[in-house]
mmCIF file of C-alpha atoms in Angstrom:
data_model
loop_
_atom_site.group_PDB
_atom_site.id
_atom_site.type_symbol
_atom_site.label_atom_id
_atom_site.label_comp_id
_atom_site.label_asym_id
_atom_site.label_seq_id
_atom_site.Cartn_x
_atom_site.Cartn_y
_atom_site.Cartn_z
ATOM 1 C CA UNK V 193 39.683 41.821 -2.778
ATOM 2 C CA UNK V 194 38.779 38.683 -4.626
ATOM 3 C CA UNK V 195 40.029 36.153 -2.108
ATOM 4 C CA UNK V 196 38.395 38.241 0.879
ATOM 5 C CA UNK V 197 34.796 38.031 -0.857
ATOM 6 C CA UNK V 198 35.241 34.187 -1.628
ATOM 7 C CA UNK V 199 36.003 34.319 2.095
ATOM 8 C CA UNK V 200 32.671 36.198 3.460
ATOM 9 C CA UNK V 201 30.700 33.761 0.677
ATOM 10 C CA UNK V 202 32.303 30.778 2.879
ATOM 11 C CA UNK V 203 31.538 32.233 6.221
ATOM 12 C CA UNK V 204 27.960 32.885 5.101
ATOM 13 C CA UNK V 205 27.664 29.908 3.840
ATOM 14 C CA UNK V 206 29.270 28.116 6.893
ATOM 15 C CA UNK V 207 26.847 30.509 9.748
ATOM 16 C CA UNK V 208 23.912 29.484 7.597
ATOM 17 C CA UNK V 209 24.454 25.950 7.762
ATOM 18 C CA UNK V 210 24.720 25.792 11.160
ATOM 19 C CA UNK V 211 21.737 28.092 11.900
ATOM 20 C CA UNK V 212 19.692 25.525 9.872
ATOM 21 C CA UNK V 213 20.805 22.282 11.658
ATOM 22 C CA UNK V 214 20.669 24.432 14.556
ATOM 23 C CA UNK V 215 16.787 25.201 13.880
ATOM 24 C CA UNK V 216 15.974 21.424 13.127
ATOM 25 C CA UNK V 217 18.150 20.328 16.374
ATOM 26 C CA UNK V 218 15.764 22.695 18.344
ATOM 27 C CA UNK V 219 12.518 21.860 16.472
ATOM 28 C CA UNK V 220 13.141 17.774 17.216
ATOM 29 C CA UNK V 221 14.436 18.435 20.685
ATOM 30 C CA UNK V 222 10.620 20.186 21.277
ATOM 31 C CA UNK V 223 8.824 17.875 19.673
ATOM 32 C CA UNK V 224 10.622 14.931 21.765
ATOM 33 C CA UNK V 225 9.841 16.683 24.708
ATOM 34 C CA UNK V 226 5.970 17.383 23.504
ATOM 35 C CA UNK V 227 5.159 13.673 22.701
ATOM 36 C CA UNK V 228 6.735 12.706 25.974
ATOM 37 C CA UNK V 229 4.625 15.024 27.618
ATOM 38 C CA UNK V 230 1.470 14.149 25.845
ATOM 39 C CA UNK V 231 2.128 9.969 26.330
ATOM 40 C CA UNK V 232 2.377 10.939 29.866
ATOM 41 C CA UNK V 233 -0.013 13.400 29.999
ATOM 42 C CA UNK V 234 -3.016 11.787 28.348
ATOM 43 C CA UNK V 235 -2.202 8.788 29.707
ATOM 44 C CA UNK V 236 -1.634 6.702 26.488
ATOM 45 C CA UNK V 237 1.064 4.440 27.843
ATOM 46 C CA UNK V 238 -1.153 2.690 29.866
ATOM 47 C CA UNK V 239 0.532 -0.235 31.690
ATOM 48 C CA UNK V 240 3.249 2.765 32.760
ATOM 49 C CA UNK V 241 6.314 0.599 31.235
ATOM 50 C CA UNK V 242 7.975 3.315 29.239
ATOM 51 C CA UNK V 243 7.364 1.263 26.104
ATOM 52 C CA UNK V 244 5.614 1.911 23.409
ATOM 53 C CA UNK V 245 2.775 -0.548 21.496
ATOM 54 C CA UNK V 246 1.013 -0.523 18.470
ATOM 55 C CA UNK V 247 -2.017 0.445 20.619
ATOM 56 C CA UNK V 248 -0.832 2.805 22.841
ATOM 57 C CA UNK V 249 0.706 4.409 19.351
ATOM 58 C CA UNK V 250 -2.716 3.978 17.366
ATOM 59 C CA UNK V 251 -4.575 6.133 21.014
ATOM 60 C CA UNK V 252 -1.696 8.685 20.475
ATOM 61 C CA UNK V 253 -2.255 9.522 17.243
ATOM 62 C CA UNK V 254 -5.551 9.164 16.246
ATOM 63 C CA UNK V 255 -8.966 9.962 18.258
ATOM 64 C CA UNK V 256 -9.594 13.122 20.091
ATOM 65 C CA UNK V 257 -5.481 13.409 20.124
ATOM 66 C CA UNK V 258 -4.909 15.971 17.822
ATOM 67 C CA UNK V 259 -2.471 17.719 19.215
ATOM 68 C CA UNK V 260 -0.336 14.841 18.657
ATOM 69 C CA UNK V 261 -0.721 14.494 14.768
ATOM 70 C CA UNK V 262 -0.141 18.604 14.442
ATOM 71 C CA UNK V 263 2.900 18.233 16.490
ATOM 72 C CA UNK V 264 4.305 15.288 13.735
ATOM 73 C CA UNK V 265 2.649 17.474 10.670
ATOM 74 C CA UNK V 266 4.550 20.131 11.884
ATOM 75 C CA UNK V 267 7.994 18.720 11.625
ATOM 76 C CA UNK V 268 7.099 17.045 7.868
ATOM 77 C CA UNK V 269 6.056 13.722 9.288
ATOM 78 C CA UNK V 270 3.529 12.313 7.062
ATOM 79 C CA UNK V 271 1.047 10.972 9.941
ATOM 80 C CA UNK V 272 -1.310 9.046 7.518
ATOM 81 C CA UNK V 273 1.412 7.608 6.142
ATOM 82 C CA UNK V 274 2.556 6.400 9.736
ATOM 83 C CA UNK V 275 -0.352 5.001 10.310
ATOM 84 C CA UNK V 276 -0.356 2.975 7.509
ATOM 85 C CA UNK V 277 3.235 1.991 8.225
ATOM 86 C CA UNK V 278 1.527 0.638 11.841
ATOM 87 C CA UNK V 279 1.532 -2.839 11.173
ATOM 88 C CA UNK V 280 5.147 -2.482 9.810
ATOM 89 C CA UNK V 281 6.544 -0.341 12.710
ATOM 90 C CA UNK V 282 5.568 -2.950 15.518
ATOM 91 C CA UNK V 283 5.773 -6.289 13.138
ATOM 92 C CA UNK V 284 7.960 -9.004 15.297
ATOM 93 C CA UNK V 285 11.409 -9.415 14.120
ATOM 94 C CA UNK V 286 11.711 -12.332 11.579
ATOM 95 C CA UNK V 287 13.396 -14.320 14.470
ATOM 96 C CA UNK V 288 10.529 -14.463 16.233
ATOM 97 C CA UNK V 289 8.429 -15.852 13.842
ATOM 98 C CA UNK V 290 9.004 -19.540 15.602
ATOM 99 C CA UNK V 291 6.883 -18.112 18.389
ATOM 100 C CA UNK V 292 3.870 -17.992 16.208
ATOM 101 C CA UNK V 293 1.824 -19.006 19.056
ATOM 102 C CA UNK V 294 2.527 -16.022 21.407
ATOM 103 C CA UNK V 295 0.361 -13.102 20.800
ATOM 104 C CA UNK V 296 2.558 -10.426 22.124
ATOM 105 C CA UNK V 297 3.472 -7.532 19.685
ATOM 106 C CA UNK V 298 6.652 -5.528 19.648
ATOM 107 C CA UNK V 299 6.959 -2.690 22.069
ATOM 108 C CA UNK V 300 9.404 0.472 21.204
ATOM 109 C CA UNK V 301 11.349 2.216 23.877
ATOM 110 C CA UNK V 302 10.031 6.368 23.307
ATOM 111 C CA UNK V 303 13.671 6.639 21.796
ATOM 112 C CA UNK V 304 13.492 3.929 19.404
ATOM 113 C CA UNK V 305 9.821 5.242 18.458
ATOM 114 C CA UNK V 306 10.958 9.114 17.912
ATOM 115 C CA UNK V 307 14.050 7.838 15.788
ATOM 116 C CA UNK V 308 11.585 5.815 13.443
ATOM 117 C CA UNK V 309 8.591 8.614 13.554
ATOM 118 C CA UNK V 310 11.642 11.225 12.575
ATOM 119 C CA UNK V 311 12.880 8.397 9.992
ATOM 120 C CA UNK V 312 9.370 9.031 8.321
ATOM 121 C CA UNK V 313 9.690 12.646 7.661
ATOM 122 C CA UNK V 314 9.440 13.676 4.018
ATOM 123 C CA UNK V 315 12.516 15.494 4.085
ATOM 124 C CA UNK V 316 14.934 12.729 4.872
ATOM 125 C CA UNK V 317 16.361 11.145 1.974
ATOM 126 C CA UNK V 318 17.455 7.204 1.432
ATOM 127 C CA UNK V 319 21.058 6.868 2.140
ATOM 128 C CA UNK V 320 23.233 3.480 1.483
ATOM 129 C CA UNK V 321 22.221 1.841 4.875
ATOM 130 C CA UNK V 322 18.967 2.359 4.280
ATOM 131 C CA UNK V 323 19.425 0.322 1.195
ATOM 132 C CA UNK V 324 21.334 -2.087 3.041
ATOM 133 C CA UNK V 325 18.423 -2.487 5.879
ATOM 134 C CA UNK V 326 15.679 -3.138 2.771
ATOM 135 C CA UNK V 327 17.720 -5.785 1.106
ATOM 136 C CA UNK V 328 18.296 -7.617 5.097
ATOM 137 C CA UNK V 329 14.688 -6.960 5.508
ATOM 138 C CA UNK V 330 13.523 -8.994 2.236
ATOM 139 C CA UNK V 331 16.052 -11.205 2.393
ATOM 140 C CA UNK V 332 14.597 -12.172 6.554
ATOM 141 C CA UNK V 333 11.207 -12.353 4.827
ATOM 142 C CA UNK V 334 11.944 -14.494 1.915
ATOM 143 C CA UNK V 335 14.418 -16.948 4.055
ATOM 144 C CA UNK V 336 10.886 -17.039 6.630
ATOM 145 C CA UNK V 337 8.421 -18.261 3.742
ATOM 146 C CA UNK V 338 10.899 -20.362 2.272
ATOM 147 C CA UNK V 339 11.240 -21.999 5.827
ATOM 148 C CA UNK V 340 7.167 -22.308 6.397
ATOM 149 C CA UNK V 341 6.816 -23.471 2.959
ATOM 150 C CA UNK V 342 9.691 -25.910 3.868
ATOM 151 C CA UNK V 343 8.261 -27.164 6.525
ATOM 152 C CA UNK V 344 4.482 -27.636 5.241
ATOM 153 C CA UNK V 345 5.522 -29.383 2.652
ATOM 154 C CA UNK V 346 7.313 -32.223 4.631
ATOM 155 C CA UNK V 347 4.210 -32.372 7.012
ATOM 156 C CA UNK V 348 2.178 -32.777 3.502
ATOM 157 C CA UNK V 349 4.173 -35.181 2.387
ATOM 158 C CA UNK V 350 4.022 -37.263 6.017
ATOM 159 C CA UNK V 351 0.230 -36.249 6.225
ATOM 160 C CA UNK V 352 -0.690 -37.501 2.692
ATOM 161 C CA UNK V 353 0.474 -40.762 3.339
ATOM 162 C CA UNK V 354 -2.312 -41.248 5.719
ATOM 163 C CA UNK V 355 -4.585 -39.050 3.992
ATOM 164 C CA UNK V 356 -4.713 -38.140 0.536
ATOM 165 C CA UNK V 357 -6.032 -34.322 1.349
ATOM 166 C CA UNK V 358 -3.768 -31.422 0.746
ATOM 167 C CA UNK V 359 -6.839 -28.918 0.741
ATOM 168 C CA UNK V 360 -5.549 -28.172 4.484
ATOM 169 C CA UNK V 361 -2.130 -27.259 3.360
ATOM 170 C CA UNK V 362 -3.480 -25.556 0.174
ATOM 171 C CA UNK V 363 -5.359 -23.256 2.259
ATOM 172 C CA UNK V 364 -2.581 -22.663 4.617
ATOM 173 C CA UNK V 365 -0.531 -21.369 2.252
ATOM 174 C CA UNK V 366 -3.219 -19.420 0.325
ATOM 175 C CA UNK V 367 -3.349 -17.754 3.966
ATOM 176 C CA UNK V 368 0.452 -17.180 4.189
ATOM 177 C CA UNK V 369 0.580 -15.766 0.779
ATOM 178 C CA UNK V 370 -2.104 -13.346 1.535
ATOM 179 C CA UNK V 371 0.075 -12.457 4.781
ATOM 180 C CA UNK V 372 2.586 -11.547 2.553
ATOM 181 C CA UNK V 373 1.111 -9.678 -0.068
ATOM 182 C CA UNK V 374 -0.319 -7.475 2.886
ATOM 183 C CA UNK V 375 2.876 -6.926 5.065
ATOM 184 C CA UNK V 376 5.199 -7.576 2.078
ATOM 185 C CA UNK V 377 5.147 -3.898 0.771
ATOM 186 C CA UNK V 378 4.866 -1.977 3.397
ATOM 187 C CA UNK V 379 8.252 -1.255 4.656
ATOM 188 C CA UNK V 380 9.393 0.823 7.951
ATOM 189 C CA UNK V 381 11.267 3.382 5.669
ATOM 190 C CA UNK V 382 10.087 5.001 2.207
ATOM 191 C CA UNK V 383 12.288 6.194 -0.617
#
């Protein structure tokens, strides 16, 4: 008698877990299919390349959208919070720094954007890779600065033989530092 109700307490236990991933399986799989219908629909992705950019993102969720942000509320996605994470979100890789002169900004596939709206929901917890991605993440920004302040300071040095101001350089990397302390802390993932 024992063994048989430790054996209905697993079964319950088992059917219930699979009802609830069930549920959330079925909840994301509408609200996938919602967004895509409203980027289509309201005609947000507006060069019609599938793609996703800080813009187009920025005209989906805020503004007369709101069906949009109740669709993320509803599934525990902080949407304030994703905005804020904008800049973050669409930030060029730290490869592409070198190509400081081109203005283009990262573009998402809609996959790539769902998986990192649904990575913002307050329900998901940090696991070891997200760990791992915040210490490759810091470590791309720090080896960045270190290679701008690298490389202004041998131009200083060549430049100062000629002329003796540094208040160019000084202000360059009072502008940098400001960069960071704005993008630093705002990461793609919170824990």
């Amino acid at each position: 008698l024992t063994v048989m109700n430790m054996l209905i307490g697993v079964i319950c236990e088992v059917v219930s877990a699979v009802a609830a991933t069930e549920r959330e399986s079925l909840s994301l799989g509408y609200v996938r299919e919602k967004m895509k219908q409203l980027m289509e629909g309201t005609g947000v992705d507006e060069d019609k390349d599938g793609m996703i950019s800080k813009a187009e993102f920025l005209s989906l969720i805020s503004g007369d959208n709101i069906e949009a942000a109740k669709l993320l509320e509803d599934v525990g996605v902080d949407v304030a919070g994703l905005v804020d994470f904008a800049d973050t979100i669409f930030a060029k890789d730290s490869n592409d720094d070198d190509d400081e002169d081109s203005s283009e900004e990262k573009q998402l596939s809609f996959g790539e954007f769902m998986e990192v709206v649904l990575d913002m929901r307050s329900t998901n917890t940090a696991t070891v890779k997200d760990v791992v991605e915040l210490r490759k993440f810091v470590k791309e920004r720090f080896d960045s600065i270190e290679k701008r302040f690298s490389d202004k300071g041998r131009a200083t040095r060549s430049h100062s033989k000629f002329n003796g101001s540094r208040s160019a350089w000084a202000q360059q990397i009072n502008e940098d530092i400001e960069r960071v302390k704005t993008q630093g802390p705002t990461l793609a993932k919170t824990f």
